[in-house]
Coordinates of C-alpha atoms in Angstrom, one line a residue:
Chain A
X30 CA 0.0 0.0 0.0
X31 CA 1.5 3.4 -0.9
X32 CA 0.4 7.0 -0.8
X33 CA -0.9 7.0 -4.3
X34 CA -3.3 4.3 -3.4
X35 CA -4.4 6.2 -0.3
X36 CA -5.7 9.0 -2.6
X37 CA -7.1 6.5 -5.1
X38 CA -9.3 5.0 -2.4
X39 CA -12.6 6.2 -3.7
X40 CA -11.7 5.1 -7.3
X41 CA -10.8 1.7 -6.0
X42 CA -14.0 1.4 -4.0
X43 CA -16.2 2.2 -7.0
X44 CA -14.2 -0.2 -9.0
X45 CA -14.8 -2.9 -6.4
X46 CA -18.6 -2.2 -6.4
X47 CA -18.5 -2.7 -10.2
X48 CA -16.6 -5.9 -9.7
X49 CA -19.1 -7.2 -7.3
X50 CA -21.9 -6.3 -9.6
X51 CA -20.2 -8.2 -12.4
X52 CA -19.8 -11.1 -10.1
X53 CA -23.6 -11.1 -9.3
X54 CA -24.4 -10.9 -13.0
X55 CA -22.3 -14.0 -13.7
X56 CA -23.9 -15.8 -10.8
X57 CA -27.4 -14.9 -12.0
X58 CA -26.4 -16.1 -15.5
X59 CA -25.3 -19.4 -14.0
X60 CA -28.5 -19.7 -11.9
X61 CA -30.7 -19.0 -15.0
X62 CA -28.8 -21.7 -16.9
X63 CA -29.7 -24.1 -14.0
X64 CA -33.3 -23.4 -14.8
X65 CA -34.2 -20.9 -12.0
X66 CA -36.8 -18.2 -12.6
X67 CA -35.2 -14.8 -13.0
X68 CA -36.3 -13.7 -9.6
X69 CA -35.0 -16.8 -7.9
X70 CA -31.8 -16.6 -9.8
X71 CA -31.3 -13.0 -8.6
X72 CA -32.2 -13.8 -5.0
X73 CA -29.9 -16.9 -4.7
X74 CA -27.0 -14.9 -6.2
X75 CA -27.4 -12.1 -3.7
X76 CA -27.7 -14.5 -0.8
X77 CA -24.5 -16.4 -1.9
X78 CA -22.4 -13.3 -2.3
X79 CA -23.5 -11.8 1.0
X80 CA -23.6 -8.1 1.9
X81 CA -21.6 -6.2 -0.7
X82 CA -21.0 -3.4 1.8
X83 CA -19.4 -5.8 4.2
X84 CA -17.1 -7.1 1.5
X85 CA -16.1 -3.5 0.6
X86 CA -15.4 -2.9 4.3
X87 CA -13.2 -6.0 4.4
X88 CA -11.3 -5.0 1.3
X89 CA -10.9 -1.6 2.8
X90 CA -9.6 -3.1 6.1
X91 CA -7.0 -5.2 4.3
X92 CA -5.8 -2.2 2.2
X93 CA -5.7 0.4 4.9
X94 CA -2.6 2.3 5.7
X95 CA -3.1 2.3 9.4
X96 CA -2.2 5.5 11.4
X97 CA -1.5 7.8 8.5
X98 CA -4.9 7.3 7.1
X99 CA -6.5 7.5 10.6
X100 CA -4.8 10.9 11.2
X101 CA -5.8 12.1 7.8
X102 CA -9.4 11.2 8.4
X103 CA -9.3 12.7 11.9
X104 CA -7.9 16.0 10.5
X105 CA -10.6 16.1 7.8
X106 CA -13.2 15.4 10.4
X107 CA -11.9 18.1 12.7
X108 CA -11.9 20.6 9.9
X109 CA -15.5 19.7 9.0
X110 CA -16.7 20.1 12.5
X111 CA -14.9 23.4 13.1
X112 CA -16.4 24.7 9.8
X113 CA -19.9 23.8 11.1
X114 CA -19.5 25.7 14.3
X115 CA -17.8 29.0 13.4
X116 CA -18.5 30.8 16.7
X117 CA -17.0 27.9 18.7
X118 CA -14.0 27.9 16.3
X119 CA -13.6 31.7 16.8
X120 CA -13.7 31.5 20.6
X121 CA -11.3 28.5 20.6
X122 CA -8.9 30.2 18.3
X123 CA -9.0 33.4 20.3
X124 CA -8.4 31.6 23.6
X125 CA -5.5 29.8 22.2
X126 CA -4.0 32.8 20.6
X127 CA -4.3 34.8 23.8
X128 CA -2.9 31.9 25.8
X129 CA 0.1 31.4 23.6
X130 CA 0.6 35.2 23.2
X131 CA 0.5 35.8 26.9
X132 CA 3.0 33.1 27.6
X133 CA 5.3 34.4 25.0
X134 CA 5.0 37.9 26.2
X135 CA 5.6 37.0 29.8
X136 CA 8.5 34.8 29.0
X137 CA 10.2 37.4 26.8
X138 CA 9.7 40.0 29.5
X139 CA 11.2 37.8 32.2
X140 CA 13.9 36.8 29.9
X141 CA 15.1 40.3 29.3
X142 CA 14.6 41.3 33.0
X143 CA 16.2 38.3 34.7
X144 CA 18.4 36.5 32.3
X145 CA 19.8 39.0 29.8
X146 CA 20.2 42.0 32.1
X147 CA 22.4 40.6 34.9
X148 CA 24.8 43.2 36.1
X149 CA 27.8 41.4 34.7
X150 CA 29.8 42.0 31.6
X151 CA 29.0 38.7 29.9
X152 CA 25.7 37.1 31.2
X153 CA 25.8 34.5 28.5
X154 CA 28.9 32.9 30.0
X155 CA 27.2 32.2 33.4
X156 CA 26.8 28.6 34.2
X157 CA 24.6 26.6 36.6
X158 CA 26.5 24.1 38.7
X159 CA 25.0 20.7 39.7
X160 CA 26.6 18.2 42.0
X161 CA 26.3 14.5 41.9
X162 CA 27.4 13.0 45.2
X163 CA 26.8 10.2 47.6
X164 CA 25.6 10.8 51.2
X165 CA 26.8 8.8 54.1
X166 CA 23.8 6.5 53.8
X167 CA 24.8 5.7 50.2
X168 CA 22.0 7.7 48.7
X169 CA 22.7 9.3 45.4
X170 CA 22.1 13.0 45.6
X171 CA 21.7 15.6 42.9
X172 CA 21.8 19.1 44.3
X173 CA 21.1 22.1 42.1
X174 CA 23.5 24.9 42.7
X175 CA 22.0 27.3 40.2
X176 CA 22.4 31.0 41.2
X177 CA 24.7 30.9 44.1
X178 CA 27.6 28.9 45.5
X179 CA 28.8 28.5 49.1
X180 CA 32.0 29.4 50.6
X181 CA 33.7 26.9 52.9
X182 CA 34.3 28.2 56.4
X183 CA 37.9 27.2 56.3
X184 CA 38.4 28.8 52.9
X185 CA 39.1 25.4 51.2
X186 CA 37.8 24.0 48.0
X187 CA 34.1 23.4 47.7
X188 CA 33.5 19.9 49.0
X189 CA 30.6 18.1 47.4
X190 CA 30.1 16.1 50.6
X191 CA 29.3 19.2 52.6
X192 CA 26.3 20.0 50.5
X193 CA 24.6 16.7 50.3
X194 CA 20.9 16.5 51.1
X195 CA 20.7 14.0 54.0
X196 CA 17.5 12.7 55.5
X197 CA 18.0 14.0 59.0
X198 CA 18.9 17.6 58.0
X199 CA 15.9 19.8 57.4
X200 CA 17.7 22.4 55.3
X201 CA 20.3 20.8 53.1
X202 CA 21.8 24.1 52.2
X203 CA 23.0 24.8 55.8
X204 CA 25.4 22.0 56.6
X205 CA 26.1 21.8 60.3
X206 CA 29.0 23.9 61.5
X207 CA 29.4 26.0 58.4
X208 CA 28.7 29.7 58.4
X209 CA 26.2 30.0 55.6
X210 CA 28.0 32.7 53.7
X211 CA 26.9 33.2 50.1
X212 CA 29.0 34.6 47.4
X213 CA 27.2 36.1 44.5
X214 CA 27.5 34.4 41.2
X215 CA 28.7 37.6 39.5
X216 CA 32.0 37.2 41.4
X217 CA 32.4 33.9 39.5
X218 CA 31.9 35.6 36.1
X219 CA 35.5 36.4 35.4
X220 CA 35.3 38.4 32.3
Chain B
X1 CA -18.3 -29.2 3.0
X2 CA -15.8 -26.6 4.2
X3 CA -16.6 -23.0 3.8
X4 CA -13.9 -20.3 3.8
X5 CA -15.0 -17.8 6.4
X6 CA -13.0 -15.0 8.0
X7 CA -9.6 -16.4 7.1
X8 CA -10.2 -20.1 7.7
X9 CA -12.2 -23.0 6.4
X10 CA -15.2 -24.0 8.5
X11 CA -17.7 -26.7 8.5
X12 CA -21.3 -26.0 9.3
X13 CA -21.2 -27.6 12.8
X14 CA -17.6 -27.5 13.7
X15 CA -16.1 -24.0 13.6
X16 CA -12.8 -24.6 15.5
X17 CA -11.3 -27.5 13.7
X18 CA -10.1 -26.0 10.5
X19 CA -7.5 -23.5 11.5
X20 CA -4.8 -25.6 9.9
X21 CA -6.1 -24.6 6.5
X22 CA -5.8 -21.0 7.3
X23 CA -4.3 -18.9 4.5
X24 CA -4.7 -21.6 1.9
X25 CA -7.3 -19.6 0.0
X26 CA -4.5 -17.4 -1.3
X27 CA -2.6 -20.5 -2.5
X28 CA -5.7 -21.9 -4.2
X29 CA -6.4 -18.6 -6.0
X30 CA -2.8 -18.4 -7.2
X31 CA -3.0 -22.1 -8.3
X32 CA -6.2 -21.4 -10.2
X33 CA -4.6 -18.5 -12.1
X34 CA -1.8 -20.8 -13.4
X35 CA -4.0 -21.8 -16.3
X36 CA -4.5 -18.1 -17.3
X37 CA -6.3 -14.9 -16.3
X38 CA -9.7 -15.3 -14.7
X39 CA -12.3 -13.1 -13.0
X40 CA -13.5 -13.6 -9.5
X41 CA -16.6 -15.6 -10.3
X42 CA -14.6 -18.1 -12.4
X43 CA -11.9 -18.5 -9.7
X44 CA -14.6 -19.4 -7.1
X45 CA -16.2 -21.7 -9.5
X46 CA -13.0 -23.5 -10.4
X47 CA -12.0 -24.0 -6.8
X48 CA -15.4 -25.4 -5.9
X49 CA -15.5 -27.7 -8.9
X50 CA -11.9 -28.9 -8.8
X51 CA -12.3 -29.8 -5.1
X52 CA -15.5 -31.7 -6.1
X53 CA -17.5 -29.3 -3.9
X54 CA -15.6 -30.2 -0.8
X55 CA -14.3 -26.6 -0.6
X56 CA -16.8 -23.8 -0.9
X57 CA -15.3 -20.3 -1.3
X58 CA -17.3 -17.9 0.7
X59 CA -17.5 -15.0 -1.7
X60 CA -17.2 -12.5 1.0
X61 CA -13.7 -13.8 1.5
X62 CA -12.8 -14.1 -2.1
X63 CA -12.7 -10.5 -3.1
X64 CA -10.7 -9.3 0.0
X65 CA -8.3 -12.1 -0.8
X66 CA -7.9 -11.1 -4.4
X67 CA -7.3 -7.5 -3.5
X68 CA -4.8 -8.5 -0.9
X69 CA -2.9 -10.6 -3.5
X70 CA -3.0 -7.7 -5.9
X71 CA -1.6 -5.3 -3.3
X72 CA 1.2 -7.7 -2.6
X73 CA 2.0 -7.8 -6.3
X74 CA 1.3 -11.5 -6.7
X75 CA -1.5 -10.9 -9.2
X76 CA -2.3 -8.0 -11.5
X77 CA -5.7 -7.1 -12.8
X78 CA -7.4 -5.6 -15.8
X79 CA -10.9 -5.0 -17.0
X80 CA -12.1 -7.2 -19.9
X81 CA -15.0 -9.0 -21.4
X82 CA -16.0 -12.3 -19.9
X83 CA -17.3 -15.5 -21.6
X84 CA -20.8 -14.3 -20.9
X85 CA -20.1 -11.1 -22.8
X86 CA -20.1 -9.1 -19.6
X87 CA -17.5 -6.6 -18.2
X88 CA -15.4 -8.3 -15.6
X89 CA -12.2 -7.7 -13.7
X90 CA -9.6 -10.3 -14.7
X91 CA -6.7 -11.3 -12.5
X92 CA -3.4 -12.5 -13.9
X93 CA -0.6 -14.3 -12.1
X94 CA 2.6 -12.2 -11.9
X95 CA 6.2 -13.6 -11.8
X96 CA 6.2 -12.8 -8.1
X97 CA 2.9 -14.6 -7.7
X98 CA 4.4 -17.7 -9.4
X99 CA 7.3 -17.7 -7.0
X100 CA 4.9 -17.3 -4.1
X101 CA 2.8 -20.2 -5.3
X102 CA 5.8 -22.5 -5.5
X103 CA 6.9 -21.5 -2.0
X104 CA 3.4 -22.0 -0.5
X105 CA 2.9 -25.3 -2.3
X106 CA 6.2 -26.6 -0.9
X107 CA 5.3 -25.5 2.6
X108 CA 1.8 -27.1 2.2
X109 CA 3.3 -30.4 1.0
X110 CA 5.8 -30.4 3.9
X111 CA 3.0 -29.9 6.5
X112 CA 0.7 -32.5 4.9
X113 CA 3.5 -35.1 4.7
X114 CA 4.5 -34.4 8.4
X115 CA 0.9 -34.8 9.5
X116 CA 0.6 -37.9 7.4
X117 CA 3.6 -39.4 9.2
X118 CA 2.2 -38.6 12.6
X119 CA -1.1 -40.2 11.6
X120 CA 0.9 -43.3 10.6
X121 CA 0.0 -43.2 7.0
X122 CA 2.4 -45.2 4.8
X123 CA 4.5 -43.0 2.4

């Protein structure tokens, strides 16, 4: 089954109807030759073939293209329904346009306010730092350090173990014994 | 009499026993077309008569099968005039269809021989 056949579907279907009609005609010919009355010949032929619509359905089932065709039909159905209810379509379009527009506007506003206008020379070079570390219990911890970093009280290197989230500590950002001194990110932005 | 219904041959009172023969309609159609192009009515007729009316092709299954075979490229079709002087759609075996027929016939013979051995029939 290919795309060309997908669009030839109605042609194929009418061809199948014609084929079934031809089949019935031959069957009626045979029945007449067996000595049936014209009416009987016709009736028996139709009974033997069964419902032509069901056969067309079954041929359609075997030839169908699955999801592409389903989506195509759904889209056409949606378009038809929307055309039938223009007021609903207008309201729906308006609501969606406003929703998307508002989101875009708010995001671009916040973007220029918070992200692009940081008081550093090169805001684009700022990075967010994430740790991956193990706590004493063996739990894997991922702690987001976006925005600020901590200074060690003894002035040493930042130790991942000191900032782990551990189950018995309510605030993971204040490890016991450390003076919670924050250094602004902009001091990390060297340029 | 076995009737081909919904993909398998069925008897009137025993509907479960004939799944073995599933898919054989395709093979029988291809075999029928070996002798030359034919339209659907002839194909059903030939299968029924050659099997001495043991196999009855349910016509609701015949046309879906023919169209399936055509989509697989095993038969091609054209419109012509039948022996009754009526317009009819003729089906013709393709080279691919001939290959398929050979393969299916071989498979069928293997299965039948195997079952025969199990049933203890002499070869």
